Amino acid sequence: MRVLGVHGVGNFRPDTTADEAREQLARIWARSLARGPFSALVDQCDLDVAYYADLLREPGQQGPGDPGLSGLTAEAEDLVRAWLDEAGLPKEAPQGFATWPLRQALGWVAARERLAPALVEAFVSKFFSEVARYLSPSDDGPRRKVKTVVADMLVRHTPQVVIAHSLGSVVAYEALWAHEGQPVDLLVTLGSPLALPHAVFPRLQPPPAAKMGRRPPTVRRWINIADVGDLVALPVGGISRSFTELDGDHHDHIHAFDFHLAANYLACTPLADTLAQELAQSADGTRDTRPR
């Protein structure tokens, strides 16, 4: 079974070529799958990963690290505040969360989730800096280039299964819509922010129609998996409420603290069960091929 991974944020590798980074990530993903219940079947998968992190660097950005809260662009900070609104930040001030200093607001999130404030700040600055770069309305160059990378990998690897994590789920969703020549039997989204109101959902290409998104037409089946504590897979149950033609939406406790880490999602039971079912159907020819 051929599998294509589409990575999320925080995967920039400054001292490698894009092909070397892709190969490194493929090995890391294979090891993560082998940690979970799917371990006995990993050898039956031909796994590759589409690498695009090098295309989401801000002009002049140095080093592999995130910019920190003080280094967020105006577009990124707008996305953070939209996310804070969905996260349930209390609106105690007359103008609500928009009047809160960003660090204070993130401190409130950290206290509520019982996480270290520094961890939340680092995660938020890294995540939303890359998301803002991808979704930027003022510069669509990175978005076009990233989608082209994924489209090229779809043609090159001809995957039966696409597994997309975090921002990668947005990239994969848009690439599958934009390049309809390659059919995919199964799309699995992990820790996806696709349904995040204001910050992501209304900015998708193609835009949702009548406030609902749809499964890409060349995808036969779509399964979503989210940790109930994942800070960006919001709102809880949002994929099912915001997208039609979804074949499964699993919300479970994947990990107590590393709520968004790709390695934990790749080792989780819902993903193992989904891949095992797909592999079995592919092997014995029982896959449902009825038109959708």
PDB file of C-alpha atoms in Angstrom:
ATOM      1  CA  MET A   1       0.000   0.000   0.000  1.00  0.00           C
ATOM      2  CA  ARG A   2       1.496   3.323  -1.062  1.00  0.00           C
ATOM      3  CA  VAL A   3       1.175   6.070   1.565  1.00  0.00           C
ATOM      4  CA  LEU A   4       2.011   9.754   1.246  1.00  0.00           C
ATOM      5  CA  GLY A   5       2.491  11.842   4.371  1.00  0.00           C
ATOM      6  CA  VAL A   6       2.030  15.611   4.424  1.00  0.00           C
ATOM      7  CA  HIS A   7       3.772  17.078   7.460  1.00  0.00           C
ATOM      8  CA  GLY A   8       2.655  19.903   9.731  1.00  0.00           C
ATOM      9  CA  VAL A   9       4.440  22.870  11.281  1.00  0.00           C
ATOM     10  CA  GLY A  10       7.906  22.891  12.820  1.00  0.00           C
ATOM     11  CA  ASN A  11       9.615  20.636  10.284  1.00  0.00           C
ATOM     12  CA  PHE A  12      12.077  23.023   8.637  1.00  0.00           C
ATOM     13  CA  ARG A  13      15.483  21.375   8.219  1.00  0.00           C
ATOM     14  CA  PRO A  14      18.050  24.097   7.450  1.00  0.00           C
ATOM     15  CA  ASP A  15      21.085  21.893   6.809  1.00  0.00           C
ATOM     16  CA  THR A  16      19.563  19.516   4.268  1.00  0.00           C
ATOM     17  CA  THR A  17      18.251  19.572   0.726  1.00  0.00           C
ATOM     18  CA  ALA A  18      14.514  19.185   0.216  1.00  0.00           C
ATOM     19  CA  ASP A  19      14.994  15.570  -0.919  1.00  0.00           C
ATOM     20  CA  GLU A  20      17.110  14.770   2.140  1.00  0.00           C
ATOM     21  CA  ALA A  21      14.505  16.343   4.419  1.00  0.00           C
ATOM     22  CA  ARG A  22      11.768  14.332   2.697  1.00  0.00           C
ATOM     23  CA  GLU A  23      13.698  11.094   3.227  1.00  0.00           C
ATOM     24  CA  GLN A  24      14.382  11.941   6.873  1.00  0.00           C
ATOM     25  CA  LEU A  25      10.721  12.642   7.547  1.00  0.00           C
ATOM     26  CA  ALA A  26       9.663   9.418   5.816  1.00  0.00           C
ATOM     27  CA  ARG A  27      11.940   7.432   8.155  1.00  0.00           C
ATOM     28  CA  ILE A  28      10.631   9.323  11.202  1.00  0.00           C
ATOM     29  CA  TRP A  29       7.009   8.718  10.198  1.00  0.00           C
ATOM     30  CA  ALA A  30       7.671   5.011   9.587  1.00  0.00           C
ATOM     31  CA  ARG A  31       9.243   4.673  13.057  1.00  0.00           C
ATOM     32  CA  SER A  32       6.255   6.463  14.606  1.00  0.00           C
ATOM     33  CA  LEU A  33       3.790   4.132  12.871  1.00  0.00           C
ATOM     34  CA  ALA A  34       5.872   1.196  14.086  1.00  0.00           C
ATOM     35  CA  ARG A  35       5.480   2.362  17.725  1.00  0.00           C
ATOM     36  CA  GLY A  36       1.736   1.799  17.626  1.00  0.00           C
ATOM     37  CA  PRO A  37      -0.726  -1.024  16.948  1.00  0.00           C
ATOM     38  CA  PHE A  38       0.054  -0.852  13.218  1.00  0.00           C
ATOM     39  CA  SER A  39       3.657  -2.010  13.818  1.00  0.00           C
ATOM     40  CA  ALA A  40       3.211  -5.487  12.330  1.00  0.00           C
ATOM     41  CA  LEU A  41       1.926  -4.045   9.061  1.00  0.00           C
ATOM     42  CA  VAL A  42       4.287  -1.105   8.525  1.00  0.00           C
ATOM     43  CA  ASP A  43       6.510  -3.179   6.224  1.00  0.00           C
ATOM     44  CA  GLN A  44       3.571  -3.537   3.839  1.00  0.00           C
ATOM     45  CA  CYS A  45       3.485   0.233   3.287  1.00  0.00           C
ATOM     46  CA  ASP A  46       5.584   2.178   0.816  1.00  0.00           C
ATOM     47  CA  LEU A  47       5.740   5.474   2.709  1.00  0.00           C
ATOM     48  CA  ASP A  48       6.963   8.811   1.401  1.00  0.00           C
ATOM     49  CA  VAL A  49       6.479  12.343   2.750  1.00  0.00           C
ATOM     50  CA  ALA A  50       5.925  15.620   0.890  1.00  0.00           C
ATOM     51  CA  TYR A  51       8.323  18.245   2.303  1.00  0.00           C
ATOM     52  CA  TYR A  52       7.417  21.924   2.003  1.00  0.00           C
ATOM     53  CA  ALA A  53       8.603  23.628   5.219  1.00  0.00           C
ATOM     54  CA  ASP A  54      11.415  25.412   3.391  1.00  0.00           C
ATOM     55  CA  LEU A  55       8.815  27.306   1.337  1.00  0.00           C
ATOM     56  CA  LEU A  56       7.145  28.907   4.372  1.00  0.00           C
ATOM     57  CA  ARG A  57      10.078  30.911   5.667  1.00  0.00           C
ATOM     58  CA  GLU A  58       9.505  34.631   6.140  1.00  0.00           C
ATOM     59  CA  PRO A  59      11.841  36.795   4.018  1.00  0.00           C
ATOM     60  CA  GLY A  60      15.123  37.191   5.891  1.00  0.00           C
ATOM     61  CA  GLN A  61      14.158  34.655   8.574  1.00  0.00           C
ATOM     62  CA  GLN A  62      17.270  32.998   9.995  1.00  0.00           C
ATOM     63  CA  GLY A  63      17.700  29.675  11.732  1.00  0.00           C
ATOM     64  CA  PRO A  64      15.243  26.841  12.346  1.00  0.00           C
ATOM     65  CA  GLY A  65      13.429  28.333  15.348  1.00  0.00           C
ATOM     66  CA  ASP A  66      10.049  30.034  15.554  1.00  0.00           C
ATOM     67  CA  PRO A  67       9.889  33.859  15.645  1.00  0.00           C
ATOM     68  CA  GLY A  68       8.472  34.097  19.168  1.00  0.00           C
ATOM     69  CA  LEU A  69       5.459  36.209  20.074  1.00  0.00           C
ATOM     70  CA  SER A  70       7.332  39.442  19.462  1.00  0.00           C
ATOM     71  CA  GLY A  71       8.270  38.280  15.972  1.00  0.00           C
ATOM     72  CA  LEU A  72       4.754  37.438  14.787  1.00  0.00           C
ATOM     73  CA  THR A  73       3.563  39.317  11.722  1.00  0.00           C
ATOM     74  CA  ALA A  74       0.314  41.275  11.900  1.00  0.00           C
ATOM     75  CA  GLU A  75      -1.373  38.535   9.845  1.00  0.00           C
ATOM     76  CA  ALA A  76      -0.154  35.851  12.241  1.00  0.00           C
ATOM     77  CA  GLU A  77      -1.300  37.780  15.311  1.00  0.00           C
ATOM     78  CA  ASP A  78      -4.743  38.229  13.749  1.00  0.00           C
ATOM     79  CA  LEU A  79      -4.976  34.446  13.351  1.00  0.00           C
ATOM     80  CA  VAL A  80      -3.882  33.897  16.956  1.00  0.00           C
ATOM     81  CA  ARG A  81      -6.601  36.234  18.215  1.00  0.00           C
ATOM     82  CA  ALA A  82      -9.214  34.507  16.047  1.00  0.00           C
ATOM     83  CA  TRP A  83      -8.093  31.199  17.528  1.00  0.00           C
ATOM     84  CA  LEU A  84      -8.235  32.609  21.086  1.00  0.00           C
ATOM     85  CA  ASP A  85     -11.823  33.638  20.492  1.00  0.00           C
ATOM     86  CA  GLU A  86     -12.702  30.060  19.486  1.00  0.00           C
ATOM     87  CA  ALA A  87     -10.677  28.670  22.406  1.00  0.00           C
ATOM     88  CA  GLY A  88     -13.082  30.350  24.824  1.00  0.00           C
ATOM     89  CA  LEU A  89     -11.009  33.193  26.212  1.00  0.00           C
ATOM     90  CA  PRO A  90     -13.228  35.050  28.703  1.00  0.00           C
ATOM     91  CA  LYS A  91     -14.362  38.464  27.478  1.00  0.00           C
ATOM     92  CA  GLU A  92     -14.034  40.362  30.723  1.00  0.00           C
ATOM     93  CA  ALA A  93     -12.876  43.632  29.162  1.00  0.00           C
ATOM     94  CA  PRO A  94     -15.371  45.829  27.307  1.00  0.00           C
ATOM     95  CA  GLN A  95     -13.945  44.856  23.908  1.00  0.00           C
ATOM     96  CA  GLY A  96     -13.265  41.244  24.793  1.00  0.00           C
ATOM     97  CA  PHE A  97     -10.139  39.282  23.982  1.00  0.00           C
ATOM     98  CA  ALA A  98      -8.831  41.902  21.532  1.00  0.00           C
ATOM     99  CA  THR A  99      -7.906  44.136  24.473  1.00  0.00           C
ATOM    100  CA  TRP A 100      -5.804  41.458  26.194  1.00  0.00           C
ATOM    101  CA  PRO A 101      -2.029  41.514  25.745  1.00  0.00           C
ATOM    102  CA  LEU A 102      -1.187  38.388  23.755  1.00  0.00           C
ATOM    103  CA  ARG A 103       1.096  36.895  26.402  1.00  0.00           C
ATOM    104  CA  GLN A 104      -1.562  37.369  29.089  1.00  0.00           C
ATOM    105  CA  ALA A 105      -4.169  35.650  26.926  1.00  0.00           C
ATOM    106  CA  LEU A 106      -1.873  32.709  26.232  1.00  0.00           C
ATOM    107  CA  GLY A 107      -1.099  32.508  29.940  1.00  0.00           C
ATOM    108  CA  TRP A 108      -4.819  32.059  30.562  1.00  0.00           C
ATOM    109  CA  VAL A 109      -4.914  29.209  28.001  1.00  0.00           C
ATOM    110  CA  ALA A 110      -1.877  27.596  29.621  1.00  0.00           C
ATOM    111  CA  ALA A 111      -3.475  27.760  33.076  1.00  0.00           C
ATOM    112  CA  ARG A 112      -6.736  26.299  31.826  1.00  0.00           C
ATOM    113  CA  GLU A 113      -4.975  23.422  30.054  1.00  0.00           C
ATOM    114  CA  ARG A 114      -2.458  22.961  32.888  1.00  0.00           C
ATOM    115  CA  LEU A 115       0.461  23.498  30.524  1.00  0.00           C
ATOM    116  CA  ALA A 116       3.657  25.500  30.929  1.00  0.00           C
ATOM    117  CA  PRO A 117       3.144  29.050  29.573  1.00  0.00           C
ATOM    118  CA  ALA A 118       6.458  28.875  27.699  1.00  0.00           C
ATOM    119  CA  LEU A 119       5.287  25.697  25.945  1.00  0.00           C
ATOM    120  CA  VAL A 120       2.022  27.303  24.835  1.00  0.00           C
ATOM    121  CA  GLU A 121       3.789  30.457  23.630  1.00  0.00           C
ATOM    122  CA  ALA A 122       6.334  28.477  21.620  1.00  0.00           C
ATOM    123  CA  PHE A 123       3.651  26.267  20.098  1.00  0.00           C
ATOM    124  CA  VAL A 124       1.377  29.166  19.172  1.00  0.00           C
ATOM    125  CA  SER A 125       4.134  31.307  17.656  1.00  0.00           C
ATOM    126  CA  LYS A 126       5.487  28.411  15.603  1.00  0.00           C
ATOM    127  CA  PHE A 127       2.083  27.161  14.446  1.00  0.00           C
ATOM    128  CA  PHE A 128       0.492  30.463  13.512  1.00  0.00           C
ATOM    129  CA  SER A 129       3.589  31.944  11.901  1.00  0.00           C
ATOM    130  CA  GLU A 130       3.597  29.087   9.359  1.00  0.00           C
ATOM    131  CA  VAL A 131      -0.186  29.049   8.963  1.00  0.00           C
ATOM    132  CA  ALA A 132      -0.217  32.807   8.325  1.00  0.00           C
ATOM    133  CA  ARG A 133       2.568  32.481   5.783  1.00  0.00           C
ATOM    134  CA  TYR A 134       0.627  29.794   3.932  1.00  0.00           C
ATOM    135  CA  LEU A 135      -2.761  31.535   4.056  1.00  0.00           C
ATOM    136  CA  SER A 136      -1.441  35.074   3.504  1.00  0.00           C
ATOM    137  CA  PRO A 137      -3.803  37.120   1.292  1.00  0.00           C
ATOM    138  CA  SER A 138      -1.003  39.573   0.558  1.00  0.00           C
ATOM    139  CA  ASP A 139       1.402  36.991  -0.906  1.00  0.00           C
ATOM    140  CA  ASP A 140       0.029  33.798  -2.456  1.00  0.00           C
ATOM    141  CA  GLY A 141       3.439  32.665  -3.744  1.00  0.00           C
ATOM    142  CA  PRO A 142       4.219  30.299  -0.840  1.00  0.00           C
ATOM    143  CA  ARG A 143       0.742  28.786  -0.995  1.00  0.00           C
ATOM    144  CA  ARG A 144       1.012  28.046  -4.725  1.00  0.00           C
ATOM    145  CA  LYS A 145       4.499  26.568  -4.371  1.00  0.00           C
ATOM    146  CA  VAL A 146       3.541  24.365  -1.418  1.00  0.00           C
ATOM    147  CA  LYS A 147       0.476  22.985  -3.195  1.00  0.00           C
ATOM    148  CA  THR A 148       2.602  22.279  -6.273  1.00  0.00           C
ATOM    149  CA  VAL A 149       5.073  20.274  -4.158  1.00  0.00           C
ATOM    150  CA  VAL A 150       2.258  18.105  -2.807  1.00  0.00           C
ATOM    151  CA  ALA A 151       0.662  17.759  -6.252  1.00  0.00           C
ATOM    152  CA  ASP A 152       3.998  16.648  -7.702  1.00  0.00           C
ATOM    153  CA  MET A 153       4.328  14.029  -4.955  1.00  0.00           C
ATOM    154  CA  LEU A 154       0.820  12.770  -5.691  1.00  0.00           C
ATOM    155  CA  VAL A 155       1.862  12.171  -9.301  1.00  0.00           C
ATOM    156  CA  ARG A 156       5.293  10.800  -8.394  1.00  0.00           C
ATOM    157  CA  HIS A 157       4.249   8.436  -5.594  1.00  0.00           C
ATOM    158  CA  THR A 158       0.654   7.662  -6.747  1.00  0.00           C
ATOM    159  CA  PRO A 159      -0.470   7.014  -3.154  1.00  0.00           C
ATOM    160  CA  GLN A 160      -3.527   5.031  -2.252  1.00  0.00           C
ATOM    161  CA  VAL A 161      -3.519   6.734   1.164  1.00  0.00           C
ATOM    162  CA  VAL A 162      -2.672  10.318   2.125  1.00  0.00           C
ATOM    163  CA  ILE A 163      -2.002  11.026   5.815  1.00  0.00           C
ATOM    164  CA  ALA A 164      -1.919  14.753   6.557  1.00  0.00           C
ATOM    165  CA  HIS A 165      -1.043  16.270   9.925  1.00  0.00           C
ATOM    166  CA  SER A 166      -1.784  19.758  11.289  1.00  0.00           C
ATOM    167  CA  LEU A 167      -1.205  22.477   8.659  1.00  0.00           C
ATOM    168  CA  GLY A 168      -0.458  19.607   6.286  1.00  0.00           C
ATOM    169  CA  SER A 169      -4.160  18.726   6.348  1.00  0.00           C
ATOM    170  CA  VAL A 170      -4.966  22.184   4.955  1.00  0.00           C
ATOM    171  CA  VAL A 171      -2.246  21.813   2.319  1.00  0.00           C
ATOM    172  CA  ALA A 172      -3.375  18.312   1.327  1.00  0.00           C
ATOM    173  CA  TYR A 173      -7.043  19.333   1.192  1.00  0.00           C
ATOM    174  CA  GLU A 174      -6.306  22.248  -1.124  1.00  0.00           C
ATOM    175  CA  ALA A 175      -3.820  20.324  -3.272  1.00  0.00           C
ATOM    176  CA  LEU A 176      -6.290  17.488  -3.796  1.00  0.00           C
ATOM    177  CA  TRP A 177      -8.922  19.995  -4.887  1.00  0.00           C
ATOM    178  CA  ALA A 178      -6.547  21.910  -7.155  1.00  0.00           C
ATOM    179  CA  HIS A 179      -5.011  18.879  -8.860  1.00  0.00           C
ATOM    180  CA  GLU A 180      -7.758  16.360  -9.564  1.00  0.00           C
ATOM    181  CA  GLY A 181      -5.790  14.011 -11.819  1.00  0.00           C
ATOM    182  CA  GLN A 182      -4.687  11.617  -9.082  1.00  0.00           C
ATOM    183  CA  PRO A 183      -7.377   9.563  -7.282  1.00  0.00           C
ATOM    184  CA  VAL A 184      -6.794   8.697  -3.621  1.00  0.00           C
ATOM    185  CA  ASP A 185      -8.558   5.854  -1.851  1.00  0.00           C
ATOM    186  CA  LEU A 186      -8.192   7.277   1.653  1.00  0.00           C
ATOM    187  CA  LEU A 187      -7.416  10.688   3.136  1.00  0.00           C
ATOM    188  CA  VAL A 188      -6.622  10.734   6.870  1.00  0.00           C
ATOM    189  CA  THR A 189      -6.343  14.111   8.592  1.00  0.00           C
ATOM    190  CA  LEU A 190      -4.652  14.279  12.017  1.00  0.00           C
ATOM    191  CA  GLY A 191      -4.946  17.198  14.438  1.00  0.00           C
ATOM    192  CA  SER A 192      -6.513  19.246  11.675  1.00  0.00           C
ATOM    193  CA  PRO A 193      -7.329  22.977  11.926  1.00  0.00           C
ATOM    194  CA  LEU A 194      -9.450  22.818   8.751  1.00  0.00           C
ATOM    195  CA  ALA A 195     -12.647  23.738  10.609  1.00  0.00           C
ATOM    196  CA  LEU A 196     -11.105  26.531  12.693  1.00  0.00           C
ATOM    197  CA  PRO A 197     -13.573  29.431  12.315  1.00  0.00           C
ATOM    198  CA  HIS A 198     -12.265  32.804  11.118  1.00  0.00           C
ATOM    199  CA  ALA A 199      -8.632  31.686  11.180  1.00  0.00           C
ATOM    200  CA  VAL A 200      -8.671  28.846   8.608  1.00  0.00           C
ATOM    201  CA  PHE A 201     -12.076  27.601   7.445  1.00  0.00           C
ATOM    202  CA  PRO A 202     -13.296  30.696   5.543  1.00  0.00           C
ATOM    203  CA  ARG A 203      -9.850  31.107   3.901  1.00  0.00           C
ATOM    204  CA  LEU A 204      -9.791  27.688   2.259  1.00  0.00           C
ATOM    205  CA  GLN A 205      -9.450  27.239  -1.495  1.00  0.00           C
ATOM    206  CA  PRO A 206     -11.979  26.464  -2.825  1.00  0.00           C
ATOM    207  CA  PRO A 207     -14.031  28.474  -0.333  1.00  0.00           C
ATOM    208  CA  PRO A 208     -16.778  26.612   1.530  1.00  0.00           C
ATOM    209  CA  ALA A 209     -20.180  26.871  -0.142  1.00  0.00           C
ATOM    210  CA  ALA A 210     -23.149  27.723   2.075  1.00  0.00           C
ATOM    211  CA  LYS A 211     -20.823  27.495   5.097  1.00  0.00           C
ATOM    212  CA  MET A 212     -19.927  23.873   4.339  1.00  0.00           C
ATOM    213  CA  GLY A 213     -16.765  22.346   2.921  1.00  0.00           C
ATOM    214  CA  ARG A 214     -16.707  19.150   0.873  1.00  0.00           C
ATOM    215  CA  ARG A 215     -14.474  16.134   0.494  1.00  0.00           C
ATOM    216  CA  PRO A 216     -12.110  16.569  -2.476  1.00  0.00           C
ATOM    217  CA  PRO A 217     -13.764  14.854  -5.465  1.00  0.00           C
ATOM    218  CA  THR A 218     -10.916  12.411  -6.175  1.00  0.00           C
ATOM    219  CA  VAL A 219     -10.856  11.159  -2.565  1.00  0.00           C
ATOM    220  CA  ARG A 220     -12.924   8.006  -2.059  1.00  0.00           C
ATOM    221  CA  ARG A 221     -12.934   8.071   1.755  1.00  0.00           C
ATOM    222  CA  TRP A 222     -12.001  10.686   4.371  1.00  0.00           C
ATOM    223  CA  ILE A 223     -11.282   9.940   8.054  1.00  0.00           C
ATOM    224  CA  ASN A 224     -10.415  12.623  10.611  1.00  0.00           C
ATOM    225  CA  ILE A 225      -8.656  11.937  13.940  1.00  0.00           C
ATOM    226  CA  ALA A 226      -8.212  14.540  16.682  1.00  0.00           C
ATOM    227  CA  ASP A 227      -7.048  14.532  20.273  1.00  0.00           C
ATOM    228  CA  VAL A 228      -9.779  16.060  22.431  1.00  0.00           C
ATOM    229  CA  GLY A 229      -7.104  18.261  24.005  1.00  0.00           C
ATOM    230  CA  ASP A 230      -5.528  19.403  20.743  1.00  0.00           C
ATOM    231  CA  LEU A 231      -5.454  23.191  20.897  1.00  0.00           C
ATOM    232  CA  VAL A 232      -5.773  23.720  17.133  1.00  0.00           C
ATOM    233  CA  ALA A 233      -8.178  20.926  16.175  1.00  0.00           C
ATOM    234  CA  LEU A 234     -11.058  23.255  16.973  1.00  0.00           C
ATOM    235  CA  PRO A 235     -13.926  23.377  17.393  1.00  0.00           C
ATOM    236  CA  VAL A 236     -14.293  19.865  18.816  1.00  0.00           C
ATOM    237  CA  GLY A 237     -16.353  17.945  16.281  1.00  0.00           C
ATOM    238  CA  GLY A 238     -15.893  20.818  13.857  1.00  0.00           C
ATOM    239  CA  ILE A 239     -14.774  18.696  10.919  1.00  0.00           C
ATOM    240  CA  SER A 240     -18.050  16.767  10.995  1.00  0.00           C
ATOM    241  CA  ARG A 241     -20.085  19.934  11.438  1.00  0.00           C
ATOM    242  CA  SER A 242     -18.234  21.901   8.769  1.00  0.00           C
ATOM    243  CA  PHE A 243     -17.563  19.350   6.009  1.00  0.00           C
ATOM    244  CA  THR A 244     -19.860  17.008   4.127  1.00  0.00           C
ATOM    245  CA  GLU A 245     -18.986  13.495   2.936  1.00  0.00           C
ATOM    246  CA  LEU A 246     -16.784  12.692   5.912  1.00  0.00           C
ATOM    247  CA  ASP A 247     -16.579   8.941   6.550  1.00  0.00           C
ATOM    248  CA  GLY A 248     -15.322   9.052  10.123  1.00  0.00           C
ATOM    249  CA  ASP A 249     -14.429  11.641  12.772  1.00  0.00           C
ATOM    250  CA  HIS A 250     -12.613  10.207  15.798  1.00  0.00           C
ATOM    251  CA  HIS A 251     -12.042  12.307  18.919  1.00  0.00           C
ATOM    252  CA  ASP A 252     -10.038  10.585  21.613  1.00  0.00           C
ATOM    253  CA  HIS A 253      -7.264  11.098  24.173  1.00  0.00           C
ATOM    254  CA  ILE A 254      -4.146  10.561  22.076  1.00  0.00           C
ATOM    255  CA  HIS A 255      -1.611  11.969  24.553  1.00  0.00           C
ATOM    256  CA  ALA A 256      -1.865  13.862  27.846  1.00  0.00           C
ATOM    257  CA  PHE A 257       0.684  16.610  27.118  1.00  0.00           C
ATOM    258  CA  ASP A 258       2.030  16.335  23.560  1.00  0.00           C
ATOM    259  CA  PHE A 259      -1.479  16.904  22.233  1.00  0.00           C
ATOM    260  CA  HIS A 260      -0.458  17.909  18.702  1.00  0.00           C
ATOM    261  CA  LEU A 261       2.715  15.902  18.074  1.00  0.00           C
ATOM    262  CA  ALA A 262       2.684  13.971  14.794  1.00  0.00           C
ATOM    263  CA  ALA A 263       4.536  11.021  16.350  1.00  0.00           C
ATOM    264  CA  ASN A 264       1.723  10.408  18.844  1.00  0.00           C
ATOM    265  CA  TYR A 265      -1.005  10.690  16.223  1.00  0.00           C
ATOM    266  CA  LEU A 266       0.875   8.250  13.950  1.00  0.00           C
ATOM    267  CA  ALA A 267       1.083   5.706  16.774  1.00  0.00           C
ATOM    268  CA  CYS A 268      -2.561   5.983  17.860  1.00  0.00           C
ATOM    269  CA  THR A 269      -5.111   3.180  17.697  1.00  0.00           C
ATOM    270  CA  PRO A 270      -7.728   4.942  15.510  1.00  0.00           C
ATOM    271  CA  LEU A 271      -5.127   5.481  12.774  1.00  0.00           C
ATOM    272  CA  ALA A 272      -3.849   1.897  13.068  1.00  0.00           C
ATOM    273  CA  ASP A 273      -7.397   0.532  12.738  1.00  0.00           C
ATOM    274  CA  THR A 274      -8.107   2.782   9.735  1.00  0.00           C
ATOM    275  CA  LEU A 275      -4.917   1.787   7.916  1.00  0.00           C
ATOM    276  CA  ALA A 276      -5.338  -1.916   8.707  1.00  0.00           C
ATOM    277  CA  GLN A 277      -8.854  -1.853   7.274  1.00  0.00           C
ATOM    278  CA  GLU A 278      -7.657  -0.079   4.123  1.00  0.00           C
ATOM    279  CA  LEU A 279      -4.769  -2.496   3.703  1.00  0.00           C
ATOM    280  CA  ALA A 280      -7.061  -5.514   4.090  1.00  0.00           C
ATOM    281  CA  GLN A 281      -9.564  -4.174   1.575  1.00  0.00           C
ATOM    282  CA  SER A 282      -6.795  -3.370  -0.869  1.00  0.00           C
ATOM    283  CA  ALA A 283      -5.335  -6.864  -0.532  1.00  0.00           C
ATOM    284  CA  ASP A 284      -8.536  -8.864  -0.953  1.00  0.00           C
ATOM    285  CA  GLY A 285     -10.324  -6.592  -3.422  1.00  0.00           C
ATOM    286  CA  THR A 286     -13.327  -5.916  -1.175  1.00  0.00           C
ATOM    287  CA  ARG A 287     -13.020  -2.144  -1.271  1.00  0.00           C
ATOM    288  CA  ASP A 288     -16.323  -0.403  -1.891  1.00  0.00           C
ATOM    289  CA  THR A 289     -16.017   1.057  -5.405  1.00  0.00           C
ATOM    290  CA  ARG A 290     -19.565   2.383  -5.693  1.00  0.00           C
ATOM    291  CA  PRO A 291     -19.777   5.957  -7.097  1.00  0.00           C
ATOM    292  CA  ARG A 292     -20.027   8.662  -4.475  1.00  0.00           C
TER     293      ARG A 292
END
